[in-house]
Amino acid sequence: METTPSAPLIPRSLFAFAIFYGGMVCIAGVLGNKQVSLGPISALGPLVGLPPLAVEAGIFAFLLLVVTSSAVAELHGPRVAGRLVLIGFVPLLISMALTLIVLVLPPAAEMSAVHLAAFNQMMGATPWIWAGGIVAYGVSQTLNVTIFSWLKGREGGRLLWFRAATASALSQIVDSVLFISIAFGLSAVGWLMAGQMLAKVVLSIALVPPLIYVMVALGRRLDA
């Protein structure tokens, strides 16, 4: 008797995007140890009375999180996207716990003191930085899915680029406010937050719309 293959438990696009999302959650904090210049975008800072714009490199991973969660909301609905954000806490918290464990484990005798110091400096963080990252991730990603889905309810399936850019820009502003105020205190809000918010808004508008078209098209191809 010939049997038909059973349907997959979850759509292929959701499976692939969930794996990708978990990887970006983990790598974002590591990349954030480096501040990067934004080339021509950096020149916007002096025009508004700020230093040349720079951002922590983790923003690129966070923007990919925004793109992924928005693509999941577009393809599978806001409830599934909200669950993706919630499940994202699992790799985030486990990676933080593993980092703390590795930091307290004794190094091998053959590891040079220079490499050990560099590792400890890069991977070590204050509890406030850990807390700021967790809170900023949860609130900003949830806000991104909420705004994106709300705009879709008003606009239907049209203006994907507008929904993606608007949701990303607003959620990244909230991300900057929460992370900087929790991690560095209110004294850093003025000078640090202004540059971060401006840079993240520019990057959200420039990068997120084309990337989400690519990811939505890829998701539809995977599910076809």
Short mmCIF file of C-alpha atoms in Angstrom, two decimals:
data_model
loop_
_atom_site.label_atom_id
_atom_site.label_comp_id
_atom_site.label_asym_id
_atom_site.label_seq_id
_atom_site.Cartn_x
_atom_site.Cartn_y
_atom_site.Cartn_z
CA MET A 1 0.00 0.00 0.00
CA GLU A 2 1.45 3.31 -1.07
CA THR A 3 1.63 5.97 1.61
CA THR A 4 1.91 9.67 1.14
CA PRO A 5 4.71 11.53 2.96
CA SER A 6 3.55 13.25 6.11
CA ALA A 7 3.47 17.02 6.24
CA PRO A 8 6.32 18.75 8.11
CA LEU A 9 5.60 19.64 11.72
CA ILE A 10 6.50 23.27 11.07
CA PRO A 11 6.99 25.18 7.82
CA ARG A 12 10.49 24.99 6.41
CA SER A 13 10.91 28.76 6.54
CA LEU A 14 10.01 28.90 10.23
CA PHE A 15 12.48 26.10 11.03
CA ALA A 16 15.30 27.81 9.12
CA PHE A 17 14.55 31.29 10.46
CA ALA A 18 14.34 30.04 14.06
CA ILE A 19 17.83 28.52 13.83
CA PHE A 20 19.18 31.70 12.25
CA TYR A 21 17.46 33.84 14.90
CA GLY A 22 19.04 31.86 17.74
CA GLY A 23 22.49 32.30 16.24
CA MET A 24 22.07 36.05 15.89
CA VAL A 25 20.86 36.34 19.50
CA CYS A 26 24.09 34.72 20.71
CA ILE A 27 26.57 36.53 18.46
CA ALA A 28 25.15 40.03 18.94
CA GLY A 29 26.65 40.44 22.40
CA VAL A 30 30.09 39.31 21.24
CA LEU A 31 30.12 41.66 18.25
CA GLY A 32 29.02 44.50 20.51
CA ASN A 33 32.52 44.63 22.01
CA LYS A 34 33.72 46.57 18.97
CA GLN A 35 32.71 50.09 18.06
CA VAL A 36 32.60 50.66 14.29
CA SER A 37 32.61 53.75 12.15
CA LEU A 38 29.76 54.13 9.67
CA GLY A 39 31.67 55.76 6.85
CA PRO A 40 29.66 58.56 5.21
CA ILE A 41 26.90 58.10 7.80
CA SER A 42 29.38 59.03 10.55
CA ALA A 43 29.56 62.55 9.11
CA LEU A 44 25.94 63.16 10.14
CA GLY A 45 27.02 63.53 13.76
CA PRO A 46 28.93 66.83 13.45
CA LEU A 47 26.05 68.27 11.41
CA VAL A 48 23.80 68.04 14.48
CA GLY A 49 26.41 68.90 17.09
CA LEU A 50 27.48 65.31 17.92
CA PRO A 51 30.79 63.47 17.51
CA PRO A 52 31.17 61.35 14.36
CA LEU A 53 28.59 58.60 14.57
CA ALA A 54 29.68 55.12 15.60
CA VAL A 55 27.79 52.09 16.86
CA GLU A 56 28.63 48.84 18.56
CA ALA A 57 28.98 46.15 15.90
CA GLY A 58 26.25 44.10 17.57
CA ILE A 59 23.71 46.38 15.88
CA PHE A 60 24.13 44.43 12.65
CA ALA A 61 23.11 41.18 14.36
CA PHE A 62 20.23 42.97 16.10
CA LEU A 63 18.99 44.38 12.80
CA LEU A 64 19.01 40.84 11.42
CA LEU A 65 16.92 39.82 14.45
CA VAL A 66 14.47 42.58 13.53
CA VAL A 67 14.38 41.44 9.92
CA THR A 68 13.86 37.81 10.91
CA SER A 69 11.10 38.44 13.43
CA SER A 70 9.33 40.77 10.98
CA ALA A 71 9.61 38.18 8.19
CA VAL A 72 8.14 35.53 10.49
CA ALA A 73 5.30 37.90 11.37
CA GLU A 74 4.68 38.53 7.67
CA LEU A 75 4.69 34.84 6.74
CA HIS A 76 3.27 33.14 9.84
CA GLY A 77 1.51 35.84 11.86
CA PRO A 78 2.32 37.94 14.93
CA ARG A 79 1.59 35.17 17.45
CA VAL A 80 4.28 32.91 15.98
CA ALA A 81 6.71 35.84 15.75
CA GLY A 82 6.04 36.67 19.40
CA ARG A 83 6.83 33.09 20.38
CA LEU A 84 10.07 33.30 18.39
CA VAL A 85 11.11 36.38 20.38
CA LEU A 86 10.20 34.64 23.64
CA ILE A 87 12.11 31.47 22.76
CA GLY A 88 15.06 33.68 21.84
CA PHE A 89 15.61 34.22 25.56
CA VAL A 90 16.74 30.58 25.83
CA PRO A 91 19.96 30.82 23.76
CA LEU A 92 20.53 34.34 25.08
CA LEU A 93 20.45 33.32 28.75
CA ILE A 94 22.30 30.04 28.20
CA SER A 95 25.09 31.78 26.27
CA MET A 96 25.44 34.31 29.09
CA ALA A 97 25.56 31.53 31.68
CA LEU A 98 28.20 29.61 29.70
CA THR A 99 30.26 32.78 29.36
CA LEU A 100 30.23 33.32 33.13
CA ILE A 101 31.19 29.68 33.72
CA VAL A 102 34.08 29.83 31.23
CA LEU A 103 35.34 33.07 32.78
CA VAL A 104 35.70 31.47 36.23
CA LEU A 105 37.21 28.19 34.99
CA PRO A 106 41.02 28.07 35.36
CA PRO A 107 42.86 28.59 32.05
CA ALA A 108 45.20 25.99 30.58
CA ALA A 109 48.83 26.41 31.61
CA GLU A 110 49.96 26.84 27.99
CA MET A 111 47.56 29.73 27.34
CA SER A 112 49.49 33.00 27.21
CA ALA A 113 48.70 35.73 29.71
CA VAL A 114 48.13 38.20 26.86
CA HIS A 115 45.47 36.04 25.21
CA LEU A 116 43.83 35.33 28.55
CA ALA A 117 43.64 39.02 29.43
CA ALA A 118 42.19 39.84 26.01
CA PHE A 119 39.57 37.09 26.34
CA ASN A 120 38.56 38.21 29.83
CA GLN A 121 38.34 41.83 28.75
CA MET A 122 36.19 41.05 25.70
CA MET A 123 33.87 38.50 27.27
CA GLY A 124 33.60 40.00 30.73
CA ALA A 125 30.79 42.43 31.45
CA THR A 126 29.22 44.05 34.47
CA PRO A 127 25.88 42.73 35.73
CA TRP A 128 24.24 45.97 34.60
CA ILE A 129 25.40 45.40 31.02
CA TRP A 130 23.99 41.87 31.11
CA ALA A 131 20.72 43.17 32.52
CA GLY A 132 20.53 45.99 29.99
CA GLY A 133 21.02 43.58 27.10
CA ILE A 134 18.31 41.19 28.31
CA VAL A 135 15.72 43.90 28.95
CA ALA A 136 16.49 45.79 25.73
CA TYR A 137 16.27 42.60 23.66
CA GLY A 138 12.90 41.51 25.05
CA VAL A 139 11.20 44.90 24.90
CA SER A 140 12.57 46.09 21.56
CA GLN A 141 11.98 42.82 19.70
CA THR A 142 8.44 42.51 21.07
CA LEU A 143 7.77 46.13 20.12
CA ASN A 144 9.10 45.53 16.61
CA VAL A 145 6.72 42.60 16.04
CA THR A 146 3.82 44.55 17.56
CA ILE A 147 4.32 47.68 15.43
CA PHE A 148 4.99 45.68 12.25
CA SER A 149 1.84 43.59 12.73
CA TRP A 150 -0.29 46.60 13.68
CA LEU A 151 0.77 48.43 10.52
CA LYS A 152 0.00 45.31 8.48
CA GLY A 153 -3.49 45.31 9.97
CA ARG A 154 -3.95 48.87 8.71
CA GLU A 155 -2.16 48.59 5.37
CA GLY A 156 -2.84 44.93 4.57
CA GLY A 157 -0.06 43.25 2.62
CA ARG A 158 1.07 46.50 1.01
CA LEU A 159 4.04 48.73 1.87
CA LEU A 160 6.25 46.00 3.33
CA TRP A 161 9.26 48.32 3.13
CA PHE A 162 7.45 51.04 5.10
CA ARG A 163 6.23 48.67 7.81
CA ALA A 164 9.70 47.14 8.16
CA ALA A 165 11.57 50.46 8.35
CA THR A 166 9.08 52.09 10.74
CA ALA A 167 8.94 49.15 13.15
CA SER A 168 12.71 48.74 13.11
CA ALA A 169 13.49 52.43 13.65
CA LEU A 170 11.06 52.82 16.56
CA SER A 171 12.12 49.58 18.24
CA GLN A 172 15.80 50.48 17.92
CA ILE A 173 15.18 53.85 19.57
CA VAL A 174 13.60 52.04 22.51
CA ASP A 175 16.47 49.53 22.51
CA SER A 176 19.01 52.35 22.82
CA VAL A 177 17.10 54.10 25.61
CA LEU A 178 16.75 50.94 27.67
CA PHE A 179 20.21 49.49 27.15
CA ILE A 180 22.21 52.66 27.70
CA SER A 181 20.20 53.85 30.71
CA ILE A 182 20.40 50.41 32.40
CA ALA A 183 23.98 49.51 31.45
CA PHE A 184 25.68 52.89 31.87
CA GLY A 185 23.30 54.98 33.97
CA LEU A 186 21.35 58.12 33.27
CA SER A 187 24.54 60.21 33.10
CA ALA A 188 25.39 58.57 29.76
CA VAL A 189 21.95 59.07 28.26
CA GLY A 190 22.58 62.42 26.62
CA TRP A 191 25.87 62.15 24.77
CA LEU A 192 25.89 58.41 24.09
CA MET A 193 22.23 57.80 23.37
CA ALA A 194 21.79 60.58 20.83
CA GLY A 195 24.48 59.26 18.54
CA GLN A 196 23.38 55.64 18.95
CA MET A 197 19.74 56.43 18.21
CA LEU A 198 20.53 58.50 15.14
CA ALA A 199 22.87 55.85 13.76
CA LYS A 200 20.42 53.01 14.41
CA VAL A 201 17.53 54.88 12.80
CA VAL A 202 19.63 55.57 9.69
CA LEU A 203 20.73 51.93 9.50
CA SER A 204 17.16 50.72 10.04
CA ILE A 205 15.88 52.81 7.17
CA ALA A 206 18.79 51.93 4.86
CA LEU A 207 19.25 48.22 5.56
CA VAL A 208 16.05 46.69 6.91
CA PRO A 209 13.65 47.22 3.95
CA PRO A 210 15.79 45.48 1.28
CA LEU A 211 16.78 42.71 3.70
CA ILE A 212 13.20 41.91 4.67
CA TYR A 213 12.17 41.62 1.01
CA VAL A 214 14.98 39.11 0.55
CA MET A 215 14.03 37.12 3.67
CA VAL A 216 10.30 37.06 2.91
CA ALA A 217 11.02 35.91 -0.65
CA LEU A 218 13.37 33.22 0.69
CA GLY A 219 10.75 32.08 3.18
CA ARG A 220 8.09 31.77 0.50
CA ARG A 221 10.50 29.81 -1.69
CA LEU A 222 11.30 27.43 1.18
CA ASP A 223 7.61 26.84 1.84
CA ALA A 224 6.65 26.42 -1.82
#
